[in-house]
Amino acid sequence: MNSSKEMMNSILILLLCVLLSFTSHASSITRQNFCKADLNRPNTPSGYHCLPSDTVTAADFKYSFNGKPGIPLPSKTLAFPATVRQLPILNGLGISVSLGEIEEGGFVPVHDHDADEIVMVLKGQLDVGILTPLKSYCNTLIPGDNMVVPKGLLHYLINSGPGKAVFLAPFSNPNPVFRYLYEELFASDVPSRILSQVSFLDELQVRKNKARFNGTG
Amino acid sequence: MNSSKEMMNSILILLLCVLLSFTSHASSITRQNFCKADLNRPNTPSGYHCLPSDTVTAADFKYSFNGKPGIPLPSKTLAFPATVRQLPILNGLGISVSLGEIEEGGFVPVHDHDADEIVMVLKGQLDVGILTPLKSYCNTLIPGDNMVVPKGLLHYLINSGPGKAVFLAPFSNPNPVFRYLYEELFASDVPSRILSQVSFLDELQVRKNKARFNGTG
Amino acid sequence: MNSSKEMMNSILILLLCVLLSFTSHASSITRQNFCKADLNRPNTPSGYHCLPSDTVTAADFKYSFNGKPGIPLPSKTLAFPATVRQLPILNGLGISVSLGEIEEGGFVPVHDHDADEIVMVLKGQLDVGILTPLKSYCNTLIPGDNMVVPKGLLHYLINSGPGKAVFLAPFSNPNPVFRYLYEELFASDVPSRILSQVSFLDELQVRKNKARFNGTG
Amino acid sequence: MNSSKEMMNSILILLLCVLLSFTSHASSITRQNFCKADLNRPNTPSGYHCLPSDTVTAADFKYSFNGKPGIPLPSKTLAFPATVRQLPILNGLGISVSLGEIEEGGFVPVHDHDADEIVMVLKGQLDVGILTPLKSYCNTLIPGDNMVVPKGLLHYLINSGPGKAVFLAPFSNPNPVFRYLYEELFASDVPSRILSQVSFLDELQVRKNKARFNGTG
Amino acid sequence: MNSSKEMMNSILILLLCVLLSFTSHASSITRQNFCKADLNRPNTPSGYHCLPSDTVTAADFKYSFNGKPGIPLPSKTLAFPATVRQLPILNGLGISVSLGEIEEGGFVPVHDHDADEIVMVLKGQLDVGILTPLKSYCNTLIPGDNMVVPKGLLHYLINSGPGKAVFLAPFSNPNPVFRYLYEELFASDVPSRILSQVSFLDELQVRKNKARFNGTG
Amino acid sequence: MNSSKEMMNSILILLLCVLLSFTSHASSITRQNFCKADLNRPNTPSGYHCLPSDTVTAADFKYSFNGKPGIPLPSKTLAFPATVRQLPILNGLGISVSLGEIEEGGFVPVHDHDADEIVMVLKGQLDVGILTPLKSYCNTLIPGDNMVVPKGLLHYLINSGPGKAVFLAPFSNPNPVFRYLYEELFASDVPSRILSQVSFLDELQVRKNKARFNGTG
């Protein structure tokens, strides 16, 4: 029975050679396993337009943090994002990642983002604190430790050890928006008197911080 | 042709009377147009368990702000929420609403929530400001005016007129979480020195506000 | 220890002034907290294309019902929609709202929409009824009362009191489609004999209503 | 090089036999490729609770229309649903299906559902009409023909040929809710005078149809 | 009371005739019940751009398998897809369908797709098997039988009876991507030695199948 | 004007002390920023039931790979998952992560999962290949390099360097299901002859691998 099956398979080989040219052509038209962003066209609520999938190569799936300059963040921190802007193949997916380096004594100030995050420490020691109304959740992390930061919750990271701290931070969003509290409060143009009132901060404090962060108003 | 159709319809009436008892019984089992929350059972990521739909009455769809005490919020504000906790029929839907009353001189301090909002002024005058990194978007609203507040963005409301201001605020979420900045920062247990560092606020300011809002640490 | 921290902060101020210009420029590229619709470009299944976020101003977040003409609806009703068409900043969000005014004796005829709704009465008295298979859910509402109307369920509103009734109606969709039963049945081109058959309405009734609502067929 | 690889593979075989007992045990705990509904527990907004996946057998994935009695629908129609109620393995998936049989002269009256549908004719001839506000979309279908009915749009099916018509109708929802217009309007308890008003139907017509479909009010 | 209502209705008729021209025009602008794909513009993560809805006709909702050539698949199988590429009105919906014909002795080889599926046998006999880690779920289907195949699970179909087998297969996705295992493994350019290693297949087997399916490497 | 504001603020302090006890109590009832899984109750399609949020502590947000035994995978690989099973606070979120260690000469065999992934190399050298129909996308990664693997695509990882390779792999799903091809094909109970047919593998190869991986049939 096996040999007859082998024979049938042999016949199939011939048949398939003919069929596959059709198959390949016909089905490759509709195939879309990924959607590389065309960053030169306007965005939509679901992400960027897709570039033609046959122009995508292996290199499009790869991104290296090595040799990148890093974006300086206060304080003593460099961020190396790998989001849809740097890695357009992430468009339409549910993930992105950033590498962070915090010098000794540095920290990432209070912020949140529209994405769940896991802080994964690679080097040094980090104190990560989540601020929720009335209660905070703070942990000290060493290499091998991780901390979950749910979407929308304010949190901070402090290099609490000697030497540089390095961490990876994946996000549940290909294009997360980072909202630093000091930028929202003090680097903007909301009038100091108003801001003082609605934040319960002294107006002197507000003016001082606005000066520090180039705010106006 | 019409009259023969009438005749056919007459026959159908008889037929349907028989059939409908089957139909009604059979199909009513699977019908679920809504899902009234069973608040006594644990929540799930998609919401609460559904109570049996045949126990739902017209009253379950109605909620009145009238005669409710209101939840006092700083400052000089009463909130009357109509979310899934007060109105369990909202469970699994994409909407809820709150009524707000702000006395003269009062305001709703800086906060955000995991839901899009439209502030709709019914009475008085409101200044509503959205704080985004580096830029703020502020408008003065009178009755008939509306302001959109996208999910996750910090914002405040100030009664900028004489007399009481009243507004309705629908949300794109049946169970929105409100995160008041002053609570996250000052009513929690995060140590003052840490908080001062990561928020760029003076430690004196932090301690003062922690005392004001019953914070510890 | 505090003073040394103050000193460190002073140094940070200088550092930050330098860094922030980088930060601001670098991060502002990727920031998208909202997506104002470009109504002149074609729609997508997730909404309209986004206009550049740096062209968005505070005015884009505001919409006033005041001074708008209102869209006349049968019967004796004016609708003032504030959906993505009128308020393009709603694009991609999960919310919109309409104001409704029903004259004495007027009503909003049976309809449904692809969005959850909360009817919130501001003035007068409304009877709101939800029609589900076999059962209806009807309530009488006065100012301060609300009624939940889940997505896809047929419902009507009747001004059941003296004088004008006014209500606000938020929706869980930035671009809800309203499907008025009388339009679907009688203002369209479906042949009267067919419609009579599949709706169990007398053909005379169908023809009469088609005449009333400019239907053909 | 191949032979050394073969040798390595041989060693791996031994290694894997040891490892797999760990692997299998450890990973089988977390595996969940499907979620068979526990219909005896309350529903949630995302569906029913999952029965333990190790109790699922091949039979759970199969459902036969053969030998089922069918649910009689007006008019001269039998429906054979295969939704989560009949086929609990559909729980949490995005699909279900129904078989329909319409006798000569029969039809499925105007209805909609919270799911996209494709009507696929297997036997006979069907006229399928979609009613949207102001415009209808009607096609005549024979075996091999399909018609798309988007979620929420009113539509009807008429057996327009001689003999029985048979069709399959997949839905984009494991638990679609069917809303028959005649049931919503006439088989419910909404008062005739009210219904007449808000549907623009003559009260006589309403009373006649309520009598026909066991409505009250 | 009825007659006064009739009179009111008569007045309403006149009023409505005036109003409806406004209504129709005004509301038709925002109406979008469906989104016919513009296949000539680039895709987005949520689907294709919408063509103007007023260019959509009844024919756009219909698709016939009749007279279509079918796409040959190994082995002895013809596929007749009705996805967004053939039926652009499916754009943005949650459904599509394919017809399959398998000659006697033929089969659809192991594959998966990013969509839930229900295999519905119309003619002949099919063995359908789902392969999950460690366990398989296999059923023999005859006309009237259905089998659920959850998204992402490998499965195969074998014509296990005499004569041709015909089946319909709806999917929970308007644009499903089919991933045939033999194509992923053997029709691609992954080097044979590597593939042999990571698939636990003998290199000879890999080379033989690459030759069969026009693979390289 | 400032001093009068200070005075007002002083009065507010007193007022707030009174109000906050109400506020805290009232609003804490409805707050849910996260949903820690109750793994002892049955799952739902949206995840596990939530444990009461007031029982959640800082420790619930932390997970360490250190000191964990690791799950052995073929070949020469240890996996350290941090998904909802190990880290219940991930329930309902859109993220999880695993650490992988591959000894020299080892690899992770061909598999896919229902989640997008980013492979981030920490140590050593990895070749990561994605197999799509007809085309493969392969990259060699060193520490600092990342590779995106979209949901549902078959892929493998090979330690292509000297010494151990270590990588982190975040997923866009709190509870990803891993489907190893060798387990689906050879560790299950699907009959060898059938499997041979539908996979285009020689029956001898199938039997050999079934023996290797404890398959039956």
PDB file of C-alpha atoms in Angstrom, chain E residues 13-212:
ATOM      1  CA  ILE E  13     -47.141  64.248   6.353  1.00  0.00           C
ATOM      2  CA  LEU E  14     -46.979  67.720   4.913  1.00  0.00           C
ATOM      3  CA  LEU E  15     -44.359  68.777   7.395  1.00  0.00           C
ATOM      4  CA  LEU E  16     -42.268  65.712   6.742  1.00  0.00           C
ATOM      5  CA  CYS E  17     -42.253  66.191   3.008  1.00  0.00           C
ATOM      6  CA  VAL E  18     -40.559  69.505   3.586  1.00  0.00           C
ATOM      7  CA  LEU E  19     -38.267  68.234   6.286  1.00  0.00           C
ATOM      8  CA  LEU E  20     -37.170  65.063   4.564  1.00  0.00           C
ATOM      9  CA  SER E  21     -35.358  66.825   1.789  1.00  0.00           C
ATOM     10  CA  PHE E  22     -33.222  68.427   4.460  1.00  0.00           C
ATOM     11  CA  THR E  23     -32.972  65.239   6.452  1.00  0.00           C
ATOM     12  CA  SER E  24     -32.060  63.052   3.570  1.00  0.00           C
ATOM     13  CA  HIS E  25     -29.426  65.350   2.271  1.00  0.00           C
ATOM     14  CA  ALA E  26     -27.972  66.216   5.631  1.00  0.00           C
ATOM     15  CA  SER E  27     -27.801  62.748   7.092  1.00  0.00           C
ATOM     16  CA  SER E  28     -26.731  60.915   3.970  1.00  0.00           C
ATOM     17  CA  ILE E  29     -23.388  62.666   4.166  1.00  0.00           C
ATOM     18  CA  THR E  30     -22.318  60.882   7.301  1.00  0.00           C
ATOM     19  CA  ARG E  31     -23.797  57.487   6.625  1.00  0.00           C
ATOM     20  CA  GLN E  32     -21.446  54.593   6.220  1.00  0.00           C
ATOM     21  CA  ASN E  33     -22.897  51.154   6.677  1.00  0.00           C
ATOM     22  CA  PHE E  34     -20.107  49.420   4.780  1.00  0.00           C
ATOM     23  CA  CYS E  35     -16.692  50.205   3.326  1.00  0.00           C
ATOM     24  CA  LYS E  36     -16.021  48.840  -0.167  1.00  0.00           C
ATOM     25  CA  ALA E  37     -12.266  48.397  -0.556  1.00  0.00           C
ATOM     26  CA  ASP E  38     -10.324  50.533  -2.987  1.00  0.00           C
ATOM     27  CA  LEU E  39      -7.852  47.809  -3.968  1.00  0.00           C
ATOM     28  CA  ASN E  40      -5.790  50.284  -5.974  1.00  0.00           C
ATOM     29  CA  ARG E  41      -4.680  52.207  -2.908  1.00  0.00           C
ATOM     30  CA  PRO E  42      -2.287  50.912  -0.238  1.00  0.00           C
ATOM     31  CA  ASN E  43      -3.618  48.808   2.613  1.00  0.00           C
ATOM     32  CA  THR E  44      -3.680  49.862   6.283  1.00  0.00           C
ATOM     33  CA  PRO E  45      -3.557  47.677   9.398  1.00  0.00           C
ATOM     34  CA  SER E  46      -7.377  47.859   9.535  1.00  0.00           C
ATOM     35  CA  GLY E  47      -7.923  47.199   5.824  1.00  0.00           C
ATOM     36  CA  TYR E  48      -8.214  49.096   2.556  1.00  0.00           C
ATOM     37  CA  HIS E  49      -9.509  52.626   1.949  1.00  0.00           C
ATOM     38  CA  CYS E  50     -13.250  52.937   1.404  1.00  0.00           C
ATOM     39  CA  LEU E  51     -14.633  53.828  -2.010  1.00  0.00           C
ATOM     40  CA  PRO E  52     -17.412  56.445  -1.854  1.00  0.00           C
ATOM     41  CA  SER E  53     -20.504  54.679  -0.529  1.00  0.00           C
ATOM     42  CA  ASP E  54     -22.790  56.239  -3.128  1.00  0.00           C
ATOM     43  CA  THR E  55     -20.950  54.327  -5.866  1.00  0.00           C
ATOM     44  CA  VAL E  56     -21.850  51.009  -4.226  1.00  0.00           C
ATOM     45  CA  THR E  57     -24.590  49.008  -5.949  1.00  0.00           C
ATOM     46  CA  ALA E  58     -26.430  45.775  -5.180  1.00  0.00           C
ATOM     47  CA  ALA E  59     -23.963  43.882  -7.379  1.00  0.00           C
ATOM     48  CA  ASP E  60     -21.169  44.761  -4.969  1.00  0.00           C
ATOM     49  CA  PHE E  61     -22.777  42.584  -2.296  1.00  0.00           C
ATOM     50  CA  LYS E  62     -22.994  39.507  -4.546  1.00  0.00           C
ATOM     51  CA  TYR E  63     -20.332  37.019  -5.531  1.00  0.00           C
ATOM     52  CA  SER E  64     -20.766  33.804  -7.446  1.00  0.00           C
ATOM     53  CA  PHE E  65     -18.461  30.815  -7.362  1.00  0.00           C
ATOM     54  CA  ASN E  66     -20.032  29.746 -10.661  1.00  0.00           C
ATOM     55  CA  GLY E  67     -17.866  30.139 -13.745  1.00  0.00           C
ATOM     56  CA  LYS E  68     -14.770  30.963 -11.741  1.00  0.00           C
ATOM     57  CA  PRO E  69     -11.652  28.973 -12.696  1.00  0.00           C
ATOM     58  CA  GLY E  70     -10.569  28.052  -9.170  1.00  0.00           C
ATOM     59  CA  ILE E  71      -7.054  28.187  -7.793  1.00  0.00           C
ATOM     60  CA  PRO E  72      -5.307  24.803  -7.987  1.00  0.00           C
ATOM     61  CA  LEU E  73      -3.857  23.653  -4.666  1.00  0.00           C
ATOM     62  CA  PRO E  74      -1.973  20.498  -3.938  1.00  0.00           C
ATOM     63  CA  SER E  75      -3.325  17.958  -3.965  1.00  0.00           C
ATOM     64  CA  LYS E  76      -6.149  17.540  -6.492  1.00  0.00           C
ATOM     65  CA  THR E  77      -7.875  20.541  -4.933  1.00  0.00           C
ATOM     66  CA  LEU E  78      -9.455  23.665  -6.359  1.00  0.00           C
ATOM     67  CA  ALA E  79     -10.018  26.675  -4.079  1.00  0.00           C
ATOM     68  CA  PHE E  80     -12.593  29.360  -4.885  1.00  0.00           C
ATOM     69  CA  PRO E  81     -11.931  32.198  -2.448  1.00  0.00           C
ATOM     70  CA  ALA E  82     -14.435  34.967  -1.768  1.00  0.00           C
ATOM     71  CA  THR E  83     -12.319  37.294   0.334  1.00  0.00           C
ATOM     72  CA  VAL E  84     -11.861  41.059   0.179  1.00  0.00           C
ATOM     73  CA  ARG E  85      -9.746  40.694  -2.976  1.00  0.00           C
ATOM     74  CA  GLN E  86     -12.630  39.133  -4.909  1.00  0.00           C
ATOM     75  CA  LEU E  87     -15.440  40.767  -2.935  1.00  0.00           C
ATOM     76  CA  PRO E  88     -14.270  44.248  -1.873  1.00  0.00           C
ATOM     77  CA  ILE E  89     -17.430  44.950   0.125  1.00  0.00           C
ATOM     78  CA  LEU E  90     -16.000  42.590   2.787  1.00  0.00           C
ATOM     79  CA  ASN E  91     -13.423  45.268   3.673  1.00  0.00           C
ATOM     80  CA  GLY E  92     -13.532  46.013   7.383  1.00  0.00           C
ATOM     81  CA  LEU E  93     -16.041  43.247   8.079  1.00  0.00           C
ATOM     82  CA  GLY E  94     -15.247  40.137  10.123  1.00  0.00           C
ATOM     83  CA  ILE E  95     -16.008  37.465   7.580  1.00  0.00           C
ATOM     84  CA  SER E  96     -15.130  35.849   4.253  1.00  0.00           C
ATOM     85  CA  VAL E  97     -15.632  32.427   2.701  1.00  0.00           C
ATOM     86  CA  SER E  98     -14.047  29.924   0.328  1.00  0.00           C
ATOM     87  CA  LEU E  99     -15.418  27.004  -1.635  1.00  0.00           C
ATOM     88  CA  GLY E 100     -13.191  23.942  -1.957  1.00  0.00           C
ATOM     89  CA  GLU E 101     -13.377  20.979  -4.307  1.00  0.00           C
ATOM     90  CA  ILE E 102     -11.182  17.963  -3.643  1.00  0.00           C
ATOM     91  CA  GLU E 103     -11.016  15.196  -6.242  1.00  0.00           C
ATOM     92  CA  GLU E 104     -11.081  11.555  -5.185  1.00  0.00           C
ATOM     93  CA  GLY E 105      -7.781  10.727  -3.494  1.00  0.00           C
ATOM     94  CA  GLY E 106      -6.950  14.388  -3.009  1.00  0.00           C
ATOM     95  CA  PHE E 107      -6.361  16.416   0.120  1.00  0.00           C
ATOM     96  CA  VAL E 108      -5.561  19.884   1.427  1.00  0.00           C
ATOM     97  CA  PRO E 109      -2.146  19.663   3.039  1.00  0.00           C
ATOM     98  CA  VAL E 110      -1.319  20.844   6.568  1.00  0.00           C
ATOM     99  CA  HIS E 111      -1.806  24.600   6.940  1.00  0.00           C
ATOM    100  CA  ASP E 112      -3.146  27.279   9.257  1.00  0.00           C
ATOM    101  CA  HIS E 113      -4.503  30.831   8.926  1.00  0.00           C
ATOM    102  CA  ASP E 114      -5.092  33.932  11.009  1.00  0.00           C
ATOM    103  CA  ALA E 115      -8.840  33.339  11.134  1.00  0.00           C
ATOM    104  CA  ASP E 116     -11.294  30.953  12.757  1.00  0.00           C
ATOM    105  CA  GLU E 117     -12.867  28.595  10.239  1.00  0.00           C
ATOM    106  CA  ILE E 118     -15.833  26.235  10.002  1.00  0.00           C
ATOM    107  CA  VAL E 119     -15.476  23.450   7.421  1.00  0.00           C
ATOM    108  CA  MET E 120     -18.963  22.625   6.090  1.00  0.00           C
ATOM    109  CA  VAL E 121     -19.199  19.567   3.865  1.00  0.00           C
ATOM    110  CA  LEU E 122     -21.624  19.773   0.937  1.00  0.00           C
ATOM    111  CA  LYS E 123     -20.711  16.628  -0.985  1.00  0.00           C
ATOM    112  CA  GLY E 124     -18.560  13.529  -0.504  1.00  0.00           C
ATOM    113  CA  GLN E 125     -16.648  12.669   2.627  1.00  0.00           C
ATOM    114  CA  LEU E 126     -13.865  14.595   4.344  1.00  0.00           C
ATOM    115  CA  ASP E 127     -11.485  13.692   7.139  1.00  0.00           C
ATOM    116  CA  VAL E 128     -10.475  16.900   8.896  1.00  0.00           C
ATOM    117  CA  GLY E 129      -7.698  16.828  11.473  1.00  0.00           C
ATOM    118  CA  ILE E 130      -6.475  19.551  13.796  1.00  0.00           C
ATOM    119  CA  LEU E 131      -2.897  19.177  15.019  1.00  0.00           C
ATOM    120  CA  THR E 132      -2.183  20.758  18.383  1.00  0.00           C
ATOM    121  CA  PRO E 133       0.916  20.187  20.428  1.00  0.00           C
ATOM    122  CA  LEU E 134       0.788  16.605  21.694  1.00  0.00           C
ATOM    123  CA  LYS E 135      -2.819  15.932  20.657  1.00  0.00           C
ATOM    124  CA  SER E 136      -4.813  15.790  17.432  1.00  0.00           C
ATOM    125  CA  TYR E 137      -8.549  16.224  16.892  1.00  0.00           C
ATOM    126  CA  CYS E 138      -9.812  14.356  13.827  1.00  0.00           C
ATOM    127  CA  ASN E 139     -13.331  13.854  12.512  1.00  0.00           C
ATOM    128  CA  THR E 140     -14.908  12.265   9.466  1.00  0.00           C
ATOM    129  CA  LEU E 141     -17.505  14.561   7.907  1.00  0.00           C
ATOM    130  CA  ILE E 142     -20.312  13.893   5.470  1.00  0.00           C
ATOM    131  CA  PRO E 143     -22.717  16.405   3.921  1.00  0.00           C
ATOM    132  CA  GLY E 144     -24.445  18.297   6.732  1.00  0.00           C
ATOM    133  CA  ASP E 145     -21.460  17.933   9.045  1.00  0.00           C
ATOM    134  CA  ASN E 146     -19.296  20.831  10.188  1.00  0.00           C
ATOM    135  CA  MET E 147     -15.946  21.119  11.901  1.00  0.00           C
ATOM    136  CA  VAL E 148     -14.580  24.099  13.795  1.00  0.00           C
ATOM    137  CA  VAL E 149     -10.929  25.030  13.232  1.00  0.00           C
ATOM    138  CA  PRO E 150      -9.766  27.759  15.638  1.00  0.00           C
ATOM    139  CA  LYS E 151      -7.402  30.449  14.408  1.00  0.00           C
ATOM    140  CA  GLY E 152      -3.736  29.508  14.140  1.00  0.00           C
ATOM    141  CA  LEU E 153      -4.089  25.732  14.557  1.00  0.00           C
ATOM    142  CA  LEU E 154      -2.496  23.466  11.947  1.00  0.00           C
ATOM    143  CA  HIS E 155      -5.004  21.259  10.166  1.00  0.00           C
ATOM    144  CA  TYR E 156      -5.539  19.159   7.055  1.00  0.00           C
ATOM    145  CA  LEU E 157      -8.465  17.911   4.967  1.00  0.00           C
ATOM    146  CA  ILE E 158      -8.533  14.554   3.177  1.00  0.00           C
ATOM    147  CA  ASN E 159     -11.122  13.372   0.717  1.00  0.00           C
ATOM    148  CA  SER E 160     -11.722  10.033   2.415  1.00  0.00           C
ATOM    149  CA  GLY E 161     -14.620   8.912   0.290  1.00  0.00           C
ATOM    150  CA  PRO E 162     -15.288   7.920  -3.259  1.00  0.00           C
ATOM    151  CA  GLY E 163     -15.861  10.740  -5.755  1.00  0.00           C
ATOM    152  CA  LYS E 164     -15.351  14.470  -5.384  1.00  0.00           C
ATOM    153  CA  ALA E 165     -15.727  16.222  -2.036  1.00  0.00           C
ATOM    154  CA  VAL E 166     -17.053  19.764  -1.903  1.00  0.00           C
ATOM    155  CA  PHE E 167     -17.061  22.065   1.125  1.00  0.00           C
ATOM    156  CA  LEU E 168     -17.657  25.659   2.122  1.00  0.00           C
ATOM    157  CA  ALA E 169     -15.307  27.298   4.598  1.00  0.00           C
ATOM    158  CA  PRO E 170     -16.207  30.637   6.157  1.00  0.00           C
ATOM    159  CA  PHE E 171     -13.446  32.572   7.953  1.00  0.00           C
ATOM    160  CA  SER E 172     -13.597  35.212  10.716  1.00  0.00           C
ATOM    161  CA  ASN E 173     -11.478  37.629   8.685  1.00  0.00           C
ATOM    162  CA  PRO E 174     -12.118  39.444   5.406  1.00  0.00           C
ATOM    163  CA  ASN E 175      -8.559  38.826   4.217  1.00  0.00           C
ATOM    164  CA  PRO E 176      -7.233  35.579   5.729  1.00  0.00           C
ATOM    165  CA  VAL E 177      -3.608  34.616   5.127  1.00  0.00           C
ATOM    166  CA  PHE E 178      -3.166  30.916   4.335  1.00  0.00           C
ATOM    167  CA  ARG E 179       0.105  29.394   5.499  1.00  0.00           C
ATOM    168  CA  TYR E 180       0.712  25.985   3.951  1.00  0.00           C
ATOM    169  CA  LEU E 181       3.333  24.112   5.919  1.00  0.00           C
ATOM    170  CA  TYR E 182       4.912  22.600   2.806  1.00  0.00           C
ATOM    171  CA  GLU E 183       5.320  26.070   1.329  1.00  0.00           C
ATOM    172  CA  GLU E 184       6.750  27.552   4.522  1.00  0.00           C
ATOM    173  CA  LEU E 185       9.190  24.673   4.900  1.00  0.00           C
ATOM    174  CA  PHE E 186      10.016  23.503   1.390  1.00  0.00           C
ATOM    175  CA  ALA E 187       9.050  26.151  -1.154  1.00  0.00           C
ATOM    176  CA  SER E 188      11.205  28.815   0.450  1.00  0.00           C
ATOM    177  CA  ASP E 189      14.884  29.719   0.438  1.00  0.00           C
ATOM    178  CA  VAL E 190      15.879  28.615   3.930  1.00  0.00           C
ATOM    179  CA  PRO E 191      19.044  26.464   3.666  1.00  0.00           C
ATOM    180  CA  SER E 192      18.395  22.729   3.793  1.00  0.00           C
ATOM    181  CA  ARG E 193      20.890  22.016   6.540  1.00  0.00           C
ATOM    182  CA  ILE E 194      19.358  24.666   8.782  1.00  0.00           C
ATOM    183  CA  LEU E 195      15.843  23.555   8.062  1.00  0.00           C
ATOM    184  CA  SER E 196      16.779  19.975   8.770  1.00  0.00           C
ATOM    185  CA  GLN E 197      18.150  20.982  12.133  1.00  0.00           C
ATOM    186  CA  VAL E 198      15.279  23.129  13.381  1.00  0.00           C
ATOM    187  CA  SER E 199      12.505  20.886  12.051  1.00  0.00           C
ATOM    188  CA  PHE E 200      14.019  17.579  13.199  1.00  0.00           C
ATOM    189  CA  LEU E 201      13.647  16.290   9.637  1.00  0.00           C
ATOM    190  CA  ASP E 202      16.426  14.355   7.900  1.00  0.00           C
ATOM    191  CA  GLU E 203      18.375  16.523   5.510  1.00  0.00           C
ATOM    192  CA  LEU E 204      17.670  14.046   2.745  1.00  0.00           C
ATOM    193  CA  GLN E 205      13.940  14.497   3.323  1.00  0.00           C
ATOM    194  CA  VAL E 206      14.337  18.241   3.274  1.00  0.00           C
ATOM    195  CA  ARG E 207      16.317  18.215   0.025  1.00  0.00           C
ATOM    196  CA  LYS E 208      13.830  15.850  -1.602  1.00  0.00           C
ATOM    197  CA  ASN E 209      10.903  18.074  -0.698  1.00  0.00           C
ATOM    198  CA  LYS E 210      12.673  21.269  -1.676  1.00  0.00           C
ATOM    199  CA  ALA E 211      13.207  19.735  -5.090  1.00  0.00           C
ATOM    200  CA  ARG E 212       9.554  18.808  -5.242  1.00  0.00           C
TER     201      ARG E 212
END
